Amino acid sequence: MGCAQRVVRVAVVLAVAVCVCESRSGRRRPTNVQIADFDWKNCGQAEAPAVLKTLALSPDPITIPGDLTAAASGTTSVPLASPLSVNVTLEKEVAGFWVKVPCLDEVGSCHYKDVCDLLSQLIPPGQECPEPLHTYGLPCHCPFKPGSYSLPPSEFYLPDMDLPYWLTNGDYRIQGVLGGLDKELGCLKVALSLQSVS
């Protein structure tokens, strides 16, 4: 798997709480899925230093495996440096109620202590950032300097993913809180529908 695919996979994990992993029981979900009705919004305080300004994904629905076009922009007024934590809350709608999904095999409502370490594992320090990040001069390692970042519409291929058996069809909402410097740096909410197609 190329570095670009690994970066896309990390983005999917953080943005839509979907990752490549096996359940402890060894059961697997179908690998062909569709993500539909994707929506997002910032949920941090007005003075939050890290803000996602724009995020556009197409097509709708997104098919995995399949092609994805993504464009995004954001700003940070502070350096984003290790340790940079992300606290994820994943909920599923069940019979009209939102039920919190626990953290299982590092998927679900999980706390990730340092995203910087995760990035370093996927893209070793000293290695060039994968395309299209390299072309647009976007960093892929901490620290991220204060400033504005923008990814123009770019094509990615999302490879086959073995989803946890418990990540079943339905409507989900995810909240991710970025933390560092002993405070909340930013917050993002995502809503989506997941449907298996195999």
Short mmCIF file of N, CA, C and O in Angstrom, two decimals, residues 29-139:
data_model
loop_
_atom_site.label_atom_id
_atom_site.label_comp_id
_atom_site.label_asym_id
_atom_site.label_seq_id
_atom_site.Cartn_x
_atom_site.Cartn_y
_atom_site.Cartn_z
N ARG A 29 -16.89 -7.82 8.80
CA ARG A 29 -18.00 -7.23 8.06
C ARG A 29 -17.68 -7.33 6.57
O ARG A 29 -16.53 -7.49 6.19
N PRO A 30 -18.70 -7.20 5.73
CA PRO A 30 -18.44 -7.13 4.29
C PRO A 30 -17.49 -5.98 4.00
O PRO A 30 -17.50 -4.95 4.67
N THR A 31 -16.67 -6.15 2.96
CA THR A 31 -15.66 -5.13 2.67
C THR A 31 -16.19 -4.02 1.78
O THR A 31 -15.58 -2.96 1.71
N ASN A 32 -17.29 -4.24 1.06
CA ASN A 32 -17.84 -3.21 0.18
C ASN A 32 -18.92 -2.44 0.93
O ASN A 32 -19.94 -3.01 1.32
N VAL A 33 -18.67 -1.14 1.14
CA VAL A 33 -19.64 -0.32 1.86
C VAL A 33 -19.83 1.01 1.14
O VAL A 33 -19.00 1.42 0.32
N GLN A 34 -20.93 1.67 1.48
CA GLN A 34 -21.18 3.01 0.98
C GLN A 34 -21.40 3.94 2.16
O GLN A 34 -22.05 3.58 3.14
N ILE A 35 -20.82 5.13 2.06
CA ILE A 35 -21.00 6.18 3.05
C ILE A 35 -21.82 7.28 2.38
O ILE A 35 -21.39 7.85 1.36
N ALA A 36 -23.01 7.56 2.92
CA ALA A 36 -23.91 8.53 2.31
C ALA A 36 -24.28 9.62 3.31
O ALA A 36 -24.04 9.48 4.52
N ASP A 37 -24.86 10.69 2.80
CA ASP A 37 -25.37 11.80 3.62
C ASP A 37 -24.30 12.35 4.55
O ASP A 37 -24.58 12.69 5.70
N PHE A 38 -23.07 12.44 4.05
CA PHE A 38 -21.97 12.96 4.86
C PHE A 38 -22.16 14.45 5.13
O PHE A 38 -22.41 15.23 4.22
N ASP A 39 -22.09 14.83 6.39
CA ASP A 39 -22.24 16.23 6.77
C ASP A 39 -21.29 16.52 7.92
O ASP A 39 -20.94 15.61 8.69
N TRP A 40 -20.87 17.76 8.05
CA TRP A 40 -19.92 18.10 9.10
C TRP A 40 -20.13 19.53 9.57
O TRP A 40 -20.73 20.34 8.87
N LYS A 41 -19.63 19.81 10.78
CA LYS A 41 -19.62 21.19 11.28
C LYS A 41 -18.61 21.29 12.41
O LYS A 41 -18.29 20.30 13.08
N ASN A 42 -18.10 22.48 12.60
CA ASN A 42 -17.22 22.74 13.74
C ASN A 42 -18.08 22.80 15.01
O ASN A 42 -19.22 23.28 14.98
N CYS A 43 -17.53 22.31 16.11
CA CYS A 43 -18.26 22.33 17.37
C CYS A 43 -17.43 22.93 18.50
O CYS A 43 -17.80 22.85 19.67
N GLY A 44 -16.30 23.53 18.15
CA GLY A 44 -15.46 24.14 19.16
C GLY A 44 -15.93 25.53 19.54
O GLY A 44 -16.85 26.09 18.93
N GLN A 45 -15.28 26.09 20.52
CA GLN A 45 -15.61 27.44 20.95
C GLN A 45 -15.22 28.44 19.86
O GLN A 45 -14.38 28.15 19.00
N ALA A 46 -15.83 29.61 19.92
CA ALA A 46 -15.61 30.63 18.88
C ALA A 46 -14.13 30.98 18.75
O ALA A 46 -13.65 31.28 17.66
N GLU A 47 -13.41 30.95 19.86
CA GLU A 47 -11.98 31.32 19.82
C GLU A 47 -11.06 30.10 19.69
O GLU A 47 -9.85 30.20 19.91
N ALA A 48 -11.62 28.95 19.29
CA ALA A 48 -10.79 27.75 19.12
C ALA A 48 -9.66 28.03 18.14
O ALA A 48 -9.88 28.59 17.07
N PRO A 49 -8.43 27.62 18.49
CA PRO A 49 -7.30 27.94 17.62
C PRO A 49 -7.24 27.12 16.33
O PRO A 49 -6.70 27.58 15.33
N ALA A 50 -7.80 25.91 16.32
CA ALA A 50 -7.75 25.05 15.13
C ALA A 50 -9.17 24.90 14.58
O ALA A 50 -10.06 24.40 15.28
N VAL A 51 -9.36 25.33 13.32
CA VAL A 51 -10.70 25.33 12.74
C VAL A 51 -10.64 24.77 11.32
O VAL A 51 -9.79 25.17 10.51
N LEU A 52 -11.54 23.85 11.03
CA LEU A 52 -11.72 23.38 9.66
C LEU A 52 -12.66 24.35 8.96
O LEU A 52 -13.79 24.57 9.41
N LYS A 53 -12.18 24.98 7.90
CA LYS A 53 -12.97 25.99 7.19
C LYS A 53 -13.88 25.38 6.14
O LYS A 53 -15.04 25.77 5.99
N THR A 54 -13.35 24.46 5.37
CA THR A 54 -14.13 23.81 4.31
C THR A 54 -13.75 22.34 4.24
O THR A 54 -12.61 21.96 4.53
N LEU A 55 -14.71 21.52 3.85
CA LEU A 55 -14.47 20.10 3.60
C LEU A 55 -15.51 19.62 2.60
O LEU A 55 -16.72 19.73 2.85
N ALA A 56 -15.05 19.13 1.47
CA ALA A 56 -15.96 18.63 0.43
C ALA A 56 -15.49 17.26 -0.02
O ALA A 56 -14.32 17.08 -0.37
N LEU A 57 -16.40 16.29 0.02
CA LEU A 57 -16.12 14.93 -0.42
C LEU A 57 -17.13 14.55 -1.47
O LEU A 57 -18.32 14.85 -1.35
N SER A 58 -16.68 13.88 -2.51
CA SER A 58 -17.60 13.39 -3.53
C SER A 58 -17.02 12.09 -4.11
O SER A 58 -15.82 11.86 -4.01
N PRO A 59 -17.88 11.22 -4.65
CA PRO A 59 -19.32 11.38 -4.89
C PRO A 59 -20.12 11.11 -3.61
O PRO A 59 -19.55 10.80 -2.57
N ASP A 60 -21.42 11.23 -3.71
CA ASP A 60 -22.33 10.86 -2.63
C ASP A 60 -23.33 9.86 -3.21
O ASP A 60 -24.12 10.23 -4.08
N PRO A 61 -23.29 8.61 -2.80
CA PRO A 61 -22.49 8.07 -1.71
C PRO A 61 -21.04 7.79 -2.11
O PRO A 61 -20.73 7.64 -3.29
N ILE A 62 -20.19 7.72 -1.10
CA ILE A 62 -18.79 7.31 -1.28
C ILE A 62 -18.76 5.80 -1.19
O ILE A 62 -19.28 5.21 -0.24
N THR A 63 -18.17 5.17 -2.20
CA THR A 63 -18.09 3.71 -2.22
C THR A 63 -16.68 3.26 -1.87
O THR A 63 -15.70 3.81 -2.38
N ILE A 64 -16.60 2.29 -0.96
CA ILE A 64 -15.31 1.71 -0.56
C ILE A 64 -15.35 0.23 -0.89
O ILE A 64 -16.21 -0.48 -0.39
N PRO A 65 -14.47 -0.29 -1.79
CA PRO A 65 -13.40 0.45 -2.47
C PRO A 65 -13.97 1.33 -3.58
O PRO A 65 -15.03 1.06 -4.11
N GLY A 66 -13.21 2.39 -3.90
CA GLY A 66 -13.62 3.28 -4.96
C GLY A 66 -12.88 4.58 -4.94
O GLY A 66 -12.00 4.80 -4.10
N ASP A 67 -13.21 5.44 -5.89
CA ASP A 67 -12.55 6.73 -6.02
C ASP A 67 -13.23 7.79 -5.16
O ASP A 67 -14.45 7.78 -4.99
N LEU A 68 -12.43 8.69 -4.63
CA LEU A 68 -12.91 9.78 -3.79
C LEU A 68 -12.23 11.06 -4.22
O LEU A 68 -11.03 11.09 -4.46
N THR A 69 -13.02 12.13 -4.34
CA THR A 69 -12.47 13.47 -4.55
C THR A 69 -12.65 14.25 -3.26
O THR A 69 -13.76 14.31 -2.72
N ALA A 70 -11.56 14.81 -2.75
CA ALA A 70 -11.60 15.52 -1.48
C ALA A 70 -10.93 16.88 -1.62
O ALA A 70 -9.93 17.03 -2.33
N ALA A 71 -11.51 17.88 -0.96
CA ALA A 71 -10.93 19.21 -0.88
C ALA A 71 -11.18 19.73 0.52
O ALA A 71 -12.24 19.46 1.11
N ALA A 72 -10.21 20.43 1.08
CA ALA A 72 -10.36 20.91 2.46
C ALA A 72 -9.49 22.13 2.68
O ALA A 72 -8.50 22.36 1.98
N SER A 73 -9.87 22.91 3.68
CA SER A 73 -9.03 24.01 4.12
C SER A 73 -9.26 24.23 5.61
O SER A 73 -10.32 23.92 6.14
N GLY A 74 -8.23 24.75 6.27
CA GLY A 74 -8.35 25.01 7.69
C GLY A 74 -7.25 25.93 8.16
O GLY A 74 -6.32 26.27 7.40
N THR A 75 -7.38 26.37 9.40
CA THR A 75 -6.38 27.27 9.98
C THR A 75 -6.05 26.84 11.40
O THR A 75 -6.86 26.19 12.07
N THR A 76 -4.87 27.21 11.83
CA THR A 76 -4.50 27.06 13.23
C THR A 76 -3.72 28.30 13.65
O THR A 76 -2.84 28.77 12.91
N SER A 77 -4.06 28.83 14.80
CA SER A 77 -3.36 30.02 15.29
C SER A 77 -2.24 29.66 16.26
O SER A 77 -1.53 30.54 16.74
N VAL A 78 -2.10 28.36 16.55
CA VAL A 78 -1.03 27.88 17.44
C VAL A 78 -0.33 26.72 16.77
O VAL A 78 -0.90 26.05 15.91
N PRO A 79 0.90 26.43 17.16
CA PRO A 79 1.56 25.23 16.64
C PRO A 79 0.82 23.98 17.11
O PRO A 79 0.39 23.91 18.27
N LEU A 80 0.66 23.02 16.24
CA LEU A 80 0.05 21.74 16.60
C LEU A 80 1.19 20.74 16.73
O LEU A 80 1.75 20.27 15.74
N ALA A 81 1.57 20.45 17.98
CA ALA A 81 2.75 19.65 18.24
C ALA A 81 2.44 18.54 19.23
O ALA A 81 1.44 18.58 19.95
N SER A 82 3.30 17.53 19.26
CA SER A 82 3.15 16.40 20.16
C SER A 82 3.27 16.85 21.62
O SER A 82 4.09 17.72 21.93
N PRO A 83 2.44 16.28 22.50
CA PRO A 83 1.36 15.32 22.25
C PRO A 83 0.09 16.02 21.80
O PRO A 83 -0.33 17.00 22.39
N LEU A 84 -0.50 15.49 20.74
CA LEU A 84 -1.69 16.06 20.13
C LEU A 84 -2.78 14.99 20.18
O LEU A 84 -2.79 14.05 19.39
N SER A 85 -3.67 15.11 21.14
CA SER A 85 -4.66 14.06 21.38
C SER A 85 -5.93 14.30 20.58
O SER A 85 -6.25 15.43 20.18
N VAL A 86 -6.67 13.21 20.34
CA VAL A 86 -8.00 13.28 19.74
C VAL A 86 -8.92 12.40 20.56
O VAL A 86 -8.64 11.21 20.77
N ASN A 87 -10.01 12.98 21.05
CA ASN A 87 -11.01 12.23 21.80
C ASN A 87 -12.23 12.07 20.90
O ASN A 87 -12.88 13.06 20.55
N VAL A 88 -12.54 10.83 20.51
CA VAL A 88 -13.61 10.55 19.57
C VAL A 88 -14.82 9.97 20.31
O VAL A 88 -14.67 9.06 21.13
N THR A 89 -15.99 10.51 20.03
CA THR A 89 -17.24 9.94 20.52
C THR A 89 -18.06 9.50 19.31
O THR A 89 -18.39 10.32 18.45
N LEU A 90 -18.36 8.21 19.24
CA LEU A 90 -19.12 7.63 18.13
C LEU A 90 -20.48 7.18 18.66
O LEU A 90 -20.55 6.46 19.66
N GLU A 91 -21.54 7.61 17.98
CA GLU A 91 -22.90 7.22 18.37
C GLU A 91 -23.64 6.66 17.16
O GLU A 91 -23.44 7.11 16.04
N LYS A 92 -24.52 5.68 17.44
CA LYS A 92 -25.36 5.10 16.40
C LYS A 92 -26.82 5.29 16.79
O LYS A 92 -27.18 5.15 17.96
N GLU A 93 -27.66 5.59 15.78
CA GLU A 93 -29.09 5.73 16.05
C GLU A 93 -29.73 4.35 16.11
O GLU A 93 -29.61 3.55 15.17
N VAL A 94 -30.37 4.06 17.23
CA VAL A 94 -31.04 2.78 17.43
C VAL A 94 -32.45 3.07 17.93
O VAL A 94 -32.62 3.63 19.02
N ALA A 95 -33.45 2.71 17.14
CA ALA A 95 -34.86 2.89 17.52
C ALA A 95 -35.16 4.33 17.95
O ALA A 95 -35.87 4.57 18.92
N GLY A 96 -34.57 5.29 17.24
CA GLY A 96 -34.83 6.69 17.53
C GLY A 96 -33.98 7.30 18.62
O GLY A 96 -34.12 8.49 18.92
N PHE A 97 -33.08 6.52 19.21
CA PHE A 97 -32.19 7.03 20.25
C PHE A 97 -30.74 6.93 19.78
O PHE A 97 -30.38 6.02 19.03
N TRP A 98 -29.92 7.88 20.25
CA TRP A 98 -28.50 7.84 19.93
C TRP A 98 -27.77 7.08 21.04
O TRP A 98 -27.84 7.46 22.20
N VAL A 99 -27.10 5.99 20.65
CA VAL A 99 -26.41 5.12 21.60
C VAL A 99 -24.91 5.23 21.38
O VAL A 99 -24.42 5.08 20.25
N LYS A 100 -24.19 5.47 22.47
CA LYS A 100 -22.73 5.60 22.37
C LYS A 100 -22.10 4.24 22.11
O LYS A 100 -22.40 3.25 22.78
N VAL A 101 -21.24 4.19 21.09
CA VAL A 101 -20.53 2.96 20.74
C VAL A 101 -19.21 2.93 21.53
O VAL A 101 -18.43 3.88 21.44
N PRO A 102 -18.97 1.88 22.31
CA PRO A 102 -17.73 1.84 23.09
C PRO A 102 -16.50 1.68 22.21
O PRO A 102 -16.60 1.38 21.01
N CYS A 103 -15.35 1.88 22.79
CA CYS A 103 -14.08 1.72 22.08
C CYS A 103 -13.71 0.24 22.02
O CYS A 103 -13.48 -0.39 23.05
N LEU A 104 -13.71 -0.32 20.82
CA LEU A 104 -13.35 -1.72 20.62
C LEU A 104 -12.27 -1.80 19.55
O LEU A 104 -12.46 -1.30 18.44
N ASP A 105 -11.15 -2.41 19.89
CA ASP A 105 -10.05 -2.55 18.94
C ASP A 105 -9.66 -1.20 18.34
O ASP A 105 -9.40 -1.08 17.14
N GLU A 106 -9.65 -0.16 19.18
CA GLU A 106 -9.24 1.18 18.79
C GLU A 106 -10.17 1.82 17.77
O GLU A 106 -9.79 2.72 17.02
N VAL A 107 -11.43 1.35 17.72
CA VAL A 107 -12.46 1.95 16.88
C VAL A 107 -13.67 2.19 17.75
O VAL A 107 -14.03 1.37 18.58
N GLY A 108 -14.33 3.33 17.57
CA GLY A 108 -15.50 3.67 18.37
C GLY A 108 -15.23 4.93 19.16
O GLY A 108 -14.54 5.84 18.69
N SER A 109 -15.77 4.98 20.37
CA SER A 109 -15.57 6.15 21.24
C SER A 109 -14.25 5.99 21.97
O SER A 109 -14.19 5.51 23.10
N CYS A 110 -13.19 6.40 21.30
CA CYS A 110 -11.83 6.14 21.78
C CYS A 110 -11.06 7.44 22.02
O CYS A 110 -11.37 8.47 21.43
N HIS A 111 -10.06 7.33 22.87
CA HIS A 111 -9.13 8.44 23.11
C HIS A 111 -7.78 8.06 22.50
O HIS A 111 -7.20 7.03 22.85
N TYR A 112 -7.31 8.88 21.58
CA TYR A 112 -6.01 8.67 20.94
C TYR A 112 -5.04 9.67 21.55
O TYR A 112 -5.22 10.88 21.39
N LYS A 113 -4.04 9.16 22.24
CA LYS A 113 -3.17 10.02 23.04
C LYS A 113 -2.33 10.97 22.21
O LYS A 113 -2.06 12.10 22.64
N ASP A 114 -1.86 10.51 21.04
CA ASP A 114 -0.99 11.38 20.26
C ASP A 114 -1.06 11.05 18.78
O ASP A 114 -0.51 10.04 18.32
N VAL A 115 -1.77 11.89 18.04
CA VAL A 115 -1.89 11.72 16.59
C VAL A 115 -0.53 11.89 15.92
O VAL A 115 -0.27 11.28 14.88
N CYS A 116 0.34 12.67 16.53
CA CYS A 116 1.67 12.86 15.96
C CYS A 116 2.42 11.53 15.87
O CYS A 116 3.10 11.25 14.88
N ASP A 117 2.31 10.71 16.91
CA ASP A 117 2.95 9.39 16.89
C ASP A 117 2.36 8.52 15.80
O ASP A 117 3.08 7.79 15.11
N LEU A 118 1.04 8.58 15.63
CA LEU A 118 0.38 7.80 14.59
C LEU A 118 0.88 8.20 13.21
O LEU A 118 1.19 7.35 12.36
N LEU A 119 1.00 9.50 12.97
CA LEU A 119 1.52 9.97 11.68
C LEU A 119 2.95 9.50 11.44
O LEU A 119 3.31 9.11 10.34
N SER A 120 3.75 9.51 12.49
CA SER A 120 5.14 9.07 12.36
C SER A 120 5.25 7.58 12.07
O SER A 120 6.18 7.12 11.40
N GLN A 121 4.29 6.80 12.57
CA GLN A 121 4.29 5.37 12.27
C GLN A 121 3.91 5.12 10.82
O GLN A 121 4.47 4.23 10.17
N LEU A 122 2.97 5.89 10.30
CA LEU A 122 2.52 5.70 8.93
C LEU A 122 3.49 6.27 7.90
O LEU A 122 3.69 5.69 6.83
N ILE A 123 4.08 7.41 8.24
CA ILE A 123 5.03 8.08 7.34
C ILE A 123 6.27 8.39 8.17
O ILE A 123 6.29 9.39 8.90
N PRO A 124 7.29 7.55 8.11
CA PRO A 124 8.47 7.74 8.96
C PRO A 124 9.08 9.13 8.79
O PRO A 124 9.13 9.66 7.67
N PRO A 125 9.52 9.74 9.89
CA PRO A 125 10.18 11.05 9.81
C PRO A 125 11.34 11.00 8.82
O PRO A 125 12.08 10.02 8.75
N GLY A 126 11.47 12.06 8.04
CA GLY A 126 12.51 12.11 7.01
C GLY A 126 12.01 11.68 5.65
O GLY A 126 12.63 11.99 4.63
N GLN A 127 10.91 10.96 5.63
CA GLN A 127 10.33 10.54 4.36
C GLN A 127 9.44 11.65 3.81
O GLN A 127 8.73 12.32 4.56
N GLU A 128 9.50 11.87 2.50
CA GLU A 128 8.68 12.91 1.89
C GLU A 128 7.20 12.61 2.07
O GLU A 128 6.78 11.46 2.10
N CYS A 129 6.41 13.67 2.19
CA CYS A 129 4.97 13.50 2.30
C CYS A 129 4.43 12.95 0.98
O CYS A 129 4.92 13.30 -0.09
N PRO A 130 3.43 12.08 1.06
CA PRO A 130 2.87 11.49 -0.17
C PRO A 130 2.08 12.51 -0.96
O PRO A 130 1.70 13.57 -0.46
N GLU A 131 1.84 12.16 -2.22
CA GLU A 131 0.98 12.99 -3.06
C GLU A 131 -0.47 12.84 -2.60
O GLU A 131 -0.86 11.78 -2.12
N PRO A 132 -1.28 13.89 -2.73
CA PRO A 132 -0.96 15.19 -3.31
C PRO A 132 -0.41 16.19 -2.29
O PRO A 132 -0.20 17.35 -2.62
N LEU A 133 -0.18 15.76 -1.04
CA LEU A 133 0.33 16.69 -0.03
C LEU A 133 1.64 17.32 -0.47
O LEU A 133 1.84 18.53 -0.31
N HIS A 134 2.54 16.51 -1.03
CA HIS A 134 3.85 17.01 -1.45
C HIS A 134 3.70 18.10 -2.50
O HIS A 134 4.35 19.15 -2.41
N THR A 135 2.84 17.87 -3.49
CA THR A 135 2.66 18.84 -4.57
C THR A 135 2.18 20.19 -4.05
O THR A 135 2.63 21.25 -4.51
N TYR A 136 1.29 20.17 -3.06
CA TYR A 136 0.71 21.41 -2.56
C TYR A 136 1.43 21.95 -1.32
O TYR A 136 0.97 22.91 -0.70
N GLY A 137 2.58 21.35 -1.00
CA GLY A 137 3.38 21.85 0.12
C GLY A 137 2.73 21.70 1.47
O GLY A 137 2.99 22.49 2.38
N LEU A 138 1.89 20.67 1.62
CA LEU A 138 1.21 20.43 2.88
C LEU A 138 2.01 19.47 3.75
O LEU A 138 2.49 18.44 3.26
N PRO A 139 2.16 19.75 5.03
CA PRO A 139 2.95 18.88 5.91
C PRO A 139 2.18 17.62 6.29
O PRO A 139 0.95 17.59 6.25
#
